[in-house]
PDB file of C-alpha atoms and ligand atoms in Angstrom:
ATOM      1  CA  UNK A 205     -22.939  -2.889  20.106  1.00 68.00           C
ATOM      2  CA  UNK A 206     -23.789  -2.902  16.419  1.00 76.00           C
ATOM      3  CA  UNK A 207     -23.606  -6.088  14.502  1.00 90.00           C
ATOM      4  CA  UNK A 208     -21.155  -4.507  12.008  1.00 95.00           C
ATOM      5  CA  UNK A 209     -18.591  -2.241  11.022  1.00 97.00           C
ATOM      6  CA  UNK A 210     -18.712   0.223   8.839  1.00 97.00           C
ATOM      7  CA  UNK A 211     -15.863   2.030   6.864  1.00 98.00           C
ATOM      8  CA  UNK A 212     -15.416   4.462   4.141  1.00 98.00           C
ATOM      9  CA  UNK A 213     -12.341   4.311   2.271  1.00 98.00           C
ATOM     10  CA  UNK A 214     -10.646   6.438   0.032  1.00 98.00           C
ATOM     11  CA  UNK A 215      -8.555   4.320  -2.383  1.00 98.00           C
ATOM     12  CA  UNK A 216      -6.598   4.857  -5.353  1.00 98.00           C
ATOM     13  CA  UNK A 217      -4.423   2.598  -7.229  1.00 97.00           C
ATOM     14  CA  UNK A 218      -1.633   4.210  -7.923  1.00 97.00           C
ATOM     15  CA  UNK A 219      -0.375   8.002  -7.782  1.00 96.00           C
ATOM     16  CA  UNK A 220      -1.806   8.654 -11.058  1.00 96.00           C
ATOM     17  CA  UNK A 221      -5.149   7.623 -11.314  1.00 98.00           C
ATOM     18  CA  UNK A 222      -8.252   8.835 -10.087  1.00 98.00           C
ATOM     19  CA  UNK A 223      -9.465   8.027  -5.987  1.00 98.00           C
ATOM     20  CA  UNK A 224     -12.307   6.998  -5.388  1.00 98.00           C
ATOM     21  CA  UNK A 225     -14.396   5.947  -2.274  1.00 98.00           C
ATOM     22  CA  UNK A 226     -15.368   2.111  -1.252  1.00 98.00           C
ATOM     23  CA  UNK A 227     -17.362   0.984   1.683  1.00 98.00           C
ATOM     24  CA  UNK A 228     -16.830  -2.163   3.930  1.00 98.00           C
ATOM     25  CA  UNK A 229     -18.859  -3.837   6.378  1.00 97.00           C
ATOM     26  CA  UNK A 230     -16.936  -6.259   8.839  1.00 96.00           C
ATOM     27  CA  UNK A 231     -18.625  -8.110  11.515  1.00 95.00           C
ATOM     28  CA  UNK A 232     -18.206  -6.513  14.922  1.00 94.00           C
ATOM     29  CA  UNK A 233     -15.669  -7.965  17.417  1.00 91.00           C
ATOM     30  CA  UNK A 234     -14.865  -6.056  20.420  1.00 89.00           C
ATOM     31  CA  UNK A 235     -11.720  -4.202  21.241  1.00 90.00           C
ATOM     32  CA  UNK A 236     -10.826  -4.337  17.258  1.00 95.00           C
ATOM     33  CA  UNK A 237      -8.570  -1.008  15.684  1.00 97.00           C
ATOM     34  CA  UNK A 238      -8.214   0.287  12.769  1.00 98.00           C
ATOM     35  CA  UNK A 239      -5.582  -2.183  11.720  1.00 98.00           C
ATOM     36  CA  UNK A 240      -6.617  -5.031  12.727  1.00 97.00           C
ATOM     37  CA  UNK A 241      -9.927  -3.946  10.734  1.00 98.00           C
ATOM     38  CA  UNK A 242      -7.901  -3.797   7.376  1.00 98.00           C
ATOM     39  CA  UNK A 243      -6.455  -6.849   8.282  1.00 97.00           C
ATOM     40  CA  UNK A 244      -9.613  -8.439   8.579  1.00 96.00           C
ATOM     41  CA  UNK A 245     -10.833  -6.629   5.109  1.00 97.00           C
ATOM     42  CA  UNK A 246      -7.278  -7.925   3.346  1.00 96.00           C
ATOM     43  CA  UNK A 247      -8.151 -11.445   4.216  1.00 95.00           C
ATOM     44  CA  UNK A 248     -11.721 -11.119   2.968  1.00 95.00           C
ATOM     45  CA  UNK A 249     -11.661  -8.518   0.440  1.00 97.00           C
ATOM     46  CA  UNK A 250     -15.167  -7.876  -0.374  1.00 97.00           C
ATOM     47  CA  UNK A 251     -16.936  -4.291   0.177  1.00 98.00           C
ATOM     48  CA  UNK A 252     -20.633  -3.702   1.612  1.00 97.00           C
ATOM     49  CA  UNK A 253     -21.751  -4.398  -1.921  1.00 97.00           C
ATOM     50  CA  UNK A 254     -19.996  -7.580  -2.179  1.00 97.00           C
ATOM     51  CA  UNK A 255     -18.077  -7.279  -4.800  1.00 98.00           C
ATOM     52  CA  UNK A 256     -13.952  -8.954  -4.722  1.00 97.00           C
ATOM     53  CA  UNK A 257     -11.730  -6.171  -4.663  1.00 98.00           C
ATOM     54  CA  UNK A 258      -8.163  -5.840  -4.269  1.00 97.00           C
ATOM     55  CA  UNK A 259      -7.243  -6.181  -0.369  1.00 96.00           C
ATOM     56  CA  UNK A 260      -6.713  -2.067   0.527  1.00 98.00           C
ATOM     57  CA  UNK A 261      -3.214  -0.912   0.561  1.00 98.00           C
ATOM     58  CA  UNK A 262      -1.645   0.518   3.864  1.00 98.00           C
ATOM     59  CA  UNK A 263       1.704   0.092   6.266  1.00 98.00           C
ATOM     60  CA  UNK A 264       2.257  -0.902   9.912  1.00 98.00           C
ATOM     61  CA  UNK A 265       4.853  -2.586  11.714  1.00 97.00           C
ATOM     62  CA  UNK A 266       5.143  -1.976  15.938  1.00 97.00           C
ATOM     63  CA  UNK A 267       1.551  -2.248  16.455  1.00 96.00           C
ATOM     64  CA  UNK A 268       2.011  -0.226  19.559  1.00 96.00           C
ATOM     65  CA  UNK A 269       2.287   3.411  18.610  1.00 97.00           C
ATOM     66  CA  UNK A 270       6.207   2.914  17.946  1.00 97.00           C
ATOM     67  CA  UNK A 271       6.918   3.340  14.509  1.00 97.00           C
ATOM     68  CA  UNK A 272       4.626   5.726  12.804  1.00 98.00           C
ATOM     69  CA  UNK A 273       4.296   3.918   9.584  1.00 98.00           C
ATOM     70  CA  UNK A 274       0.211   3.747   9.881  1.00 98.00           C
ATOM     71  CA  UNK A 275       0.282   7.370  10.232  1.00 98.00           C
ATOM     72  CA  UNK A 276      -3.634   7.930   8.229  1.00 98.00           C
ATOM     73  CA  UNK A 277      -5.978  10.088   8.385  1.00 98.00           C
ATOM     74  CA  UNK A 278      -9.223   8.838  10.729  1.00 98.00           C
ATOM     75  CA  UNK A 279     -12.562  10.839  10.552  1.00 98.00           C
ATOM     76  CA  UNK A 280     -10.440  13.782   9.486  1.00 98.00           C
ATOM     77  CA  UNK A 281      -8.707  13.434  12.189  1.00 98.00           C
ATOM     78  CA  UNK A 282      -4.771  12.367  11.257  1.00 98.00           C
ATOM     79  CA  UNK A 283      -3.236   9.775  14.259  1.00 98.00           C
ATOM     80  CA  UNK A 284      -2.261   6.102  14.233  1.00 98.00           C
ATOM     81  CA  UNK A 285      -4.271   3.263  13.055  1.00 98.00           C
ATOM     82  CA  UNK A 286      -3.119   0.858  15.437  1.00 98.00           C
ATOM     83  CA  UNK A 287      -4.099   2.767  18.454  1.00 98.00           C
ATOM     84  CA  UNK A 288      -7.452   3.964  17.185  1.00 98.00           C
ATOM     85  CA  UNK A 289      -9.874   1.765  18.764  1.00 97.00           C
ATOM     86  CA  UNK A 290     -13.094   1.310  16.860  1.00 97.00           C
ATOM     87  CA  UNK A 291     -15.693   1.050  20.049  1.00 95.00           C
ATOM     88  CA  UNK A 292     -14.093   4.605  20.771  1.00 95.00           C
ATOM     89  CA  UNK A 293     -15.028   5.958  17.211  1.00 96.00           C
ATOM     90  CA  UNK A 294     -18.284   7.427  15.133  1.00 96.00           C
ATOM     91  CA  UNK A 295     -19.831   5.179  12.245  1.00 95.00           C
ATOM     92  CA  UNK A 296     -18.747   5.165   9.105  1.00 97.00           C
ATOM     93  CA  UNK A 297     -15.086   5.207   9.639  1.00 98.00           C
ATOM     94  CA  UNK A 298     -14.245   7.384   7.403  1.00 98.00           C
ATOM     95  CA  UNK A 299      -9.978   6.692   6.221  1.00 98.00           C
ATOM     96  CA  UNK A 300      -8.010   8.762   4.167  1.00 98.00           C
ATOM     97  CA  UNK A 301      -4.018   8.396   3.088  1.00 98.00           C
ATOM     98  CA  UNK A 302      -2.334  11.458   4.724  1.00 98.00           C
ATOM     99  CA  UNK A 303      -2.181  14.254   2.045  1.00 98.00           C
ATOM    100  CA  UNK A 304       0.673  16.486   2.140  1.00 98.00           C
ATOM    101  CA  UNK A 305       3.338  12.941   1.345  1.00 98.00           C
ATOM    102  CA  UNK A 306       3.203  11.553  -1.925  1.00 98.00           C
ATOM    103  CA  UNK A 307       0.509   9.259  -2.088  1.00 98.00           C
ATOM    104  CA  UNK A 308       2.104   4.952  -2.987  1.00 98.00           C
ATOM    105  CA  UNK A 309      -1.709   3.424  -2.617  1.00 98.00           C
ATOM    106  CA  UNK A 310      -4.662   3.544  -1.471  1.00 98.00           C
ATOM    107  CA  UNK A 311      -3.568   4.216   2.620  1.00 98.00           C
ATOM    108  CA  UNK A 312       0.220   4.407   2.255  1.00 98.00           C
ATOM    109  CA  UNK A 313       2.081   7.320   1.503  1.00 98.00           C
ATOM    110  CA  UNK A 314       5.757   7.866   0.954  1.00 98.00           C
ATOM    111  CA  UNK A 315       7.304   9.593   3.955  1.00 97.00           C
ATOM    112  CA  UNK A 316      10.519   9.720   2.724  1.00 97.00           C
ATOM    113  CA  UNK A 317      10.461  13.626   2.597  1.00 97.00           C
ATOM    114  CA  UNK A 318      10.270  13.694   6.449  1.00 98.00           C
ATOM    115  CA  UNK A 319      14.006  10.809   6.391  1.00 97.00           C
ATOM    116  CA  UNK A 320      15.987  13.148   3.865  1.00 97.00           C
ATOM    117  CA  UNK A 321      14.903  16.379   6.116  1.00 97.00           C
ATOM    118  CA  UNK A 322      16.837  14.763   9.114  1.00 97.00           C
ATOM    119  CA  UNK A 323      19.591  12.672   6.860  1.00 97.00           C
ATOM    120  CA  UNK A 324      19.990  16.767   5.881  1.00 96.00           C
ATOM    121  CA  UNK A 325      20.125  17.756   9.686  1.00 97.00           C
ATOM    122  CA  UNK A 326      22.024  15.172  10.623  1.00 96.00           C
ATOM    123  CA  UNK A 327      19.822  13.594  13.045  1.00 96.00           C
ATOM    124  CA  UNK A 328      21.456  11.013  14.742  1.00 92.00           C
ATOM    125  CA  UNK A 329      25.102  10.784  17.183  1.00 87.00           C
ATOM    126  CA  UNK A 330      28.081   9.924  15.706  1.00 81.00           C
ATOM    127  CA  UNK A 331      29.501   7.319  17.974  1.00 74.00           C
ATOM    128  CA  UNK A 332      32.580   6.349  16.086  1.00 64.00           C
ATOM    129  CA  UNK A 333      35.296   8.126  17.844  1.00 59.00           C
ATOM    130  CA  UNK A 334      33.172   9.672  19.978  1.00 52.00           C
ATOM    131  CA  UNK A 335      35.173   8.799  23.160  1.00 56.00           C
ATOM    132  CA  UNK A 336      38.515   9.829  21.614  1.00 59.00           C
ATOM    133  CA  UNK A 337      36.775  13.340  21.289  1.00 56.00           C
ATOM    134  CA  UNK A 338      36.030  14.019  24.126  1.00 56.00           C
ATOM    135  CA  UNK A 339      38.675  14.063  27.712  1.00 59.00           C
ATOM    136  CA  UNK A 340      35.401  13.081  29.834  1.00 63.00           C
ATOM    137  CA  UNK A 341      32.350  10.968  29.113  1.00 63.00           C
ATOM    138  CA  UNK A 342      29.569  13.095  27.716  1.00 69.00           C
ATOM    139  CA  UNK A 343      28.094  14.313  30.816  1.00 76.00           C
ATOM    140  CA  UNK A 344      23.892  15.217  30.414  1.00 82.00           C
ATOM    141  CA  UNK A 345      22.592  17.564  32.647  1.00 85.00           C
ATOM    142  CA  UNK A 346      18.983  16.580  34.595  1.00 86.00           C
ATOM    143  CA  UNK A 347      17.585  20.146  33.001  1.00 86.00           C
ATOM    144  CA  UNK A 348      18.602  19.090  29.512  1.00 88.00           C
ATOM    145  CA  UNK A 349      17.256  15.063  30.065  1.00 89.00           C
ATOM    146  CA  UNK A 350      13.858  16.682  30.584  1.00 87.00           C
ATOM    147  CA  UNK A 351      14.014  18.208  27.497  1.00 87.00           C
ATOM    148  CA  UNK A 352      15.701  15.658  25.195  1.00 93.00           C
ATOM    149  CA  UNK A 353      13.696  13.169  26.511  1.00 95.00           C
ATOM    150  CA  UNK A 354      10.358  14.944  25.538  1.00 95.00           C
ATOM    151  CA  UNK A 355      11.906  15.407  21.694  1.00 97.00           C
ATOM    152  CA  UNK A 356      13.222  12.469  21.525  1.00 96.00           C
ATOM    153  CA  UNK A 357       9.822   9.974  21.510  1.00 97.00           C
ATOM    154  CA  UNK A 358       9.662  11.473  18.385  1.00 98.00           C
ATOM    155  CA  UNK A 359       8.484   8.333  16.078  1.00 98.00           C
ATOM    156  CA  UNK A 360       8.438  10.610  12.715  1.00 97.00           C
ATOM    157  CA  UNK A 361       4.696   9.735  12.277  1.00 98.00           C
ATOM    158  CA  UNK A 362       4.279  13.115  10.291  1.00 98.00           C
ATOM    159  CA  UNK A 363       1.261  14.311  12.088  1.00 98.00           C
ATOM    160  CA  UNK A 364       2.975  17.468  13.044  1.00 98.00           C
ATOM    161  CA  UNK A 365       3.851  17.899   8.898  1.00 98.00           C
ATOM    162  CA  UNK A 366       0.476  16.984   7.585  1.00 98.00           C
ATOM    163  CA  UNK A 367      -1.099  19.260  10.432  1.00 97.00           C
ATOM    164  CA  UNK A 368       1.546  22.533   9.279  1.00 97.00           C
ATOM    165  CA  UNK A 369      -0.232  24.866   6.896  1.00 96.00           C
ATOM    166  CA  UNK A 370       3.594  25.584   5.909  1.00 96.00           C
ATOM    167  CA  UNK A 371       4.373  22.037   4.892  1.00 97.00           C
ATOM    168  CA  UNK A 372       2.818  20.588   1.312  1.00 97.00           C
ATOM    169  CA  UNK A 373       4.086  19.155  -1.748  1.00 95.00           C
ATOM    170  CA  UNK A 374       5.317  22.363  -3.339  1.00 96.00           C
ATOM    171  CA  UNK A 375       6.944  24.189  -0.775  1.00 96.00           C
ATOM    172  CA  UNK A 376      10.204  23.942   0.450  1.00 96.00           C
ATOM    173  CA  UNK A 377       9.591  23.840   4.280  1.00 97.00           C
ATOM    174  CA  UNK A 378      11.204  21.465   6.504  1.00 97.00           C
ATOM    175  CA  UNK A 379       8.722  20.779   8.072  1.00 97.00           C
ATOM    176  CA  UNK A 380       8.104  20.858  12.604  1.00 98.00           C
ATOM    177  CA  UNK A 381       9.681  17.194  13.083  1.00 98.00           C
ATOM    178  CA  UNK A 382      13.075  17.244  11.520  1.00 98.00           C
ATOM    179  CA  UNK A 383      13.204  20.622  13.127  1.00 98.00           C
ATOM    180  CA  UNK A 384      12.423  19.850  17.089  1.00 98.00           C
ATOM    181  CA  UNK A 385      15.629  17.065  15.702  1.00 98.00           C
ATOM    182  CA  UNK A 386      17.550  19.328  15.073  1.00 98.00           C
ATOM    183  CA  UNK A 387      17.304  21.305  18.724  1.00 97.00           C
ATOM    184  CA  UNK A 388      17.203  17.295  20.320  1.00 97.00           C
ATOM    185  CA  UNK A 389      20.530  16.869  18.744  1.00 96.00           C
ATOM    186  CA  UNK A 390      22.362  20.151  19.083  1.00 96.00           C
ATOM    187  CA  UNK A 391      21.819  19.865  22.582  1.00 94.00           C
ATOM    188  CA  UNK A 392      23.266  16.379  23.321  1.00 90.00           C
ATOM    189  CA  UNK A 393      26.760  16.425  24.381  1.00 85.00           C
ATOM    190  CA  UNK A 394      28.086  14.805  21.721  1.00 84.00           C
ATOM    191  CA  UNK A 395      25.593  15.998  18.705  1.00 90.00           C
ATOM    192  CA  UNK A 396      26.555  19.551  19.181  1.00 90.00           C
ATOM    193  CA  UNK A 397      29.891  19.041  17.415  1.00 90.00           C
ATOM    194  CA  UNK A 398      28.041  19.681  14.737  1.00 94.00           C
ATOM    195  CA  UNK A 399      26.046  22.292  16.204  1.00 96.00           C
ATOM    196  CA  UNK A 400      26.785  25.086  13.613  1.00 96.00           C
ATOM    197  CA  UNK A 401      26.944  22.505  10.234  1.00 96.00           C
ATOM    198  CA  UNK A 402      22.701  21.685  11.636  1.00 97.00           C
ATOM    199  CA  UNK A 403      21.693  25.499  12.646  1.00 98.00           C
ATOM    200  CA  UNK A 404      23.532  26.545   8.879  1.00 97.00           C
ATOM    201  CA  UNK A 405      21.120  23.544   7.085  1.00 96.00           C
ATOM    202  CA  UNK A 406      18.355  25.417   8.741  1.00 97.00           C
ATOM    203  CA  UNK A 407      19.166  29.401   7.605  1.00 96.00           C
ATOM    204  CA  UNK A 408      18.249  29.215   4.198  1.00 90.00           C
ATOM    205  CA  UNK A 409      15.421  28.206   2.014  1.00 92.00           C
ATOM    206  CA  UNK A 410      12.591  26.031   3.445  1.00 96.00           C
ATOM    207  CA  UNK A 411      14.257  26.507   7.009  1.00 96.00           C
ATOM    208  CA  UNK A 412      13.205  28.084  10.273  1.00 96.00           C
ATOM    209  CA  UNK A 413      12.396  31.143   9.180  1.00 95.00           C
ATOM    210  CA  UNK A 414       8.971  29.273   7.069  1.00 95.00           C
ATOM    211  CA  UNK A 415       7.321  28.323  10.531  1.00 94.00           C
ATOM    212  CA  UNK A 416       4.416  30.512  10.961  1.00 88.00           C
ATOM    213  CA  UNK A 417       4.242  29.771  14.732  1.00 85.00           C
ATOM    214  CA  UNK A 418       0.615  28.516  13.766  1.00 80.00           C
ATOM    215  CA  UNK A 419       1.146  25.710  16.626  1.00 89.00           C
ATOM    216  CA  UNK A 420      -0.625  22.864  14.304  1.00 94.00           C
ATOM    217  CA  UNK A 421       1.946  20.933  14.761  1.00 97.00           C
ATOM    218  CA  UNK A 422       1.680  20.752  18.679  1.00 97.00           C
ATOM    219  CA  UNK A 423      -2.042  19.675  18.630  1.00 96.00           C
ATOM    220  CA  UNK A 424      -1.299  17.027  16.342  1.00 98.00           C
ATOM    221  CA  UNK A 425       1.136  15.881  17.642  1.00 98.00           C
ATOM    222  CA  UNK A 426       0.003  11.957  19.328  1.00 98.00           C
ATOM    223  CA  UNK A 427       3.590  12.078  21.679  1.00 97.00           C
ATOM    224  CA  UNK A 428       2.999  15.818  22.705  1.00 97.00           C
ATOM    225  CA  UNK A 429       6.034  16.766  22.298  1.00 97.00           C
ATOM    226  CA  UNK A 430       6.560  20.615  22.424  1.00 96.00           C
ATOM    227  CA  UNK A 431       7.787  21.569  18.707  1.00 97.00           C
ATOM    228  CA  UNK A 432       7.130  25.012  18.832  1.00 96.00           C
ATOM    229  CA  UNK A 433       9.137  25.253  22.480  1.00 95.00           C
ATOM    230  CA  UNK A 434      11.986  23.410  20.445  1.00 95.00           C
ATOM    231  CA  UNK A 435      11.385  25.886  17.286  1.00 96.00           C
ATOM    232  CA  UNK A 436      11.670  28.949  19.581  1.00 96.00           C
ATOM    233  CA  UNK A 437      15.254  28.106  20.555  1.00 95.00           C
ATOM    234  CA  UNK A 438      16.077  26.795  17.089  1.00 96.00           C
ATOM    235  CA  UNK A 439      15.099  30.684  16.605  1.00 95.00           C
ATOM    236  CA  UNK A 440      17.368  31.773  19.391  1.00 96.00           C
ATOM    237  CA  UNK A 441      20.352  29.979  18.033  1.00 96.00           C
ATOM    238  CA  UNK A 442      20.428  30.786  14.565  1.00 96.00           C
ATOM    239  CA  UNK A 443      20.149  34.543  15.229  1.00 96.00           C
ATOM    240  CA  UNK A 444      23.364  34.077  17.532  1.00 95.00           C
ATOM    241  CA  UNK A 445      24.486  31.890  14.949  1.00 95.00           C
ATOM    242  CA  UNK A 446      23.825  34.497  12.382  1.00 93.00           C
ATOM    243  CA  UNK A 447      25.471  37.077  14.522  1.00 94.00           C
ATOM    244  CA  UNK A 448      28.700  34.862  14.740  1.00 92.00           C
ATOM    245  CA  UNK A 449      28.763  34.161  10.961  1.00 90.00           C
ATOM    246  CA  UNK A 450      29.015  38.301  10.648  1.00 88.00           C
ATOM    247  CA  UNK A 451      31.292  39.069  13.136  1.00 86.00           C
ATOM    248  CA  UNK A 452      33.407  35.966  14.102  1.00 77.00           C
ATOM    249  CA  UNK A 453      34.426  34.433  10.123  1.00 65.00           C
TER     250      UNK A 453
HETATM  251  S1  SF4 B  79       3.959  26.342  14.748  1.00 54.79           S
HETATM  252 FE1  SF4 B  79       3.075  26.123  12.337  1.00 54.79          FE
HETATM  253  S2  SF4 B  79       3.973  26.680  10.822  1.00 54.79           S
HETATM  254 FE2  SF4 B  79       5.476  26.525  12.273  1.00 54.79          FE
HETATM  255  S3  SF4 B  79       5.920  24.154  12.328  1.00 54.79           S
HETATM  256 FE3  SF4 B  79       4.514  24.510  13.877  1.00 54.79          FE
HETATM  257  S4  SF4 B  79       2.393  24.011  12.348  1.00 54.79           S
HETATM  258 FE4  SF4 B  79       4.255  24.122  11.272  1.00 54.79          FE
HETATM  259  S1  SF4 B  80       7.665  15.487  16.107  1.00 54.79           S
HETATM  260 FE1  SF4 B  80       4.880  14.562  17.166  1.00 54.79          FE
HETATM  261  S2  SF4 B  80       3.771  14.852  15.437  1.00 54.79           S
HETATM  262 FE2  SF4 B  80       5.820  14.814  14.588  1.00 54.79          FE
HETATM  263  S3  SF4 B  80       6.449  13.200  13.572  1.00 54.79           S
HETATM  264 FE3  SF4 B  80       7.449  13.374  15.567  1.00 54.79          FE
HETATM  265  S4  SF4 B  80       5.805  12.200  16.984  1.00 54.79           S
HETATM  266 FE4  SF4 B  80       4.870  12.486  15.129  1.00 54.79          FE
HETATM  267  S1  FES B  81       1.737  -0.049  13.434  1.00 54.79           S
HETATM  268 FE1  FES B  81       3.862   1.438  14.420  1.00 54.79          FE
HETATM  269  S2  FES B  81       2.891   3.196  14.990  1.00 54.79           S
HETATM  270 FE2  FES B  81       1.139   1.764  14.530  1.00 54.79          FE
END
């Protein structure tokens, strides 16, 4: 086992300053994950040259790959820092922030564009008054449970957005995660009351037609969510909605 853990971290003080690389070495301990390594640096922020520096800024919360907050690029791959064990990856460990979201500082980015997209597609189930809407309680078939469960595991980490070639700072594309959630909430017995509104949201500029079907999103998703299946089903739903808009209204 090595005596030290070597890291190379891409740092940037604020969105307008220049980025630079800084190296760190911390004593080896088994079972370290990337967040516990960053915590060790935070407690003793001395770089590999022995200089005292500002602690590295990053985000983390659940520490069990549930919240998505710690997502960053580790040795070139976008993934969660809390579930990446140091013993399983090559050193020096190279850490970079995600590149598709605005940078806040060091490894922390602002994922608000993804949350704004979820607000736009009404990515929730209305509870108030839901029981008044229904004559019977909402039912979900076992077949739908399976499909819905797959998409319900999304933790809005942003890995799929980072990997998608159509999603970048100046593009209007809503991105794979919000598209997946559009289908999920449309396939819920209460959520489907807003199906038309959700479909209309993704039928315009930056919507589903911007997806180039490159499949990168599926490969990048740490929860193995079948995003492109959901996008294909949404594609059919938007076509039907388009015909309805032309012939029924
Ligand atoms: S299939 Fe490709 S273009 Fe479409 S959302 Fe996924 S990564 Fe992006
Ligand atoms: S679909 Fe997967 S990769 Fe995309 S935000 Fe959700 S959990 Fe992350
Ligand atoms: S801290 Fe929540 S996913 Fe890593």
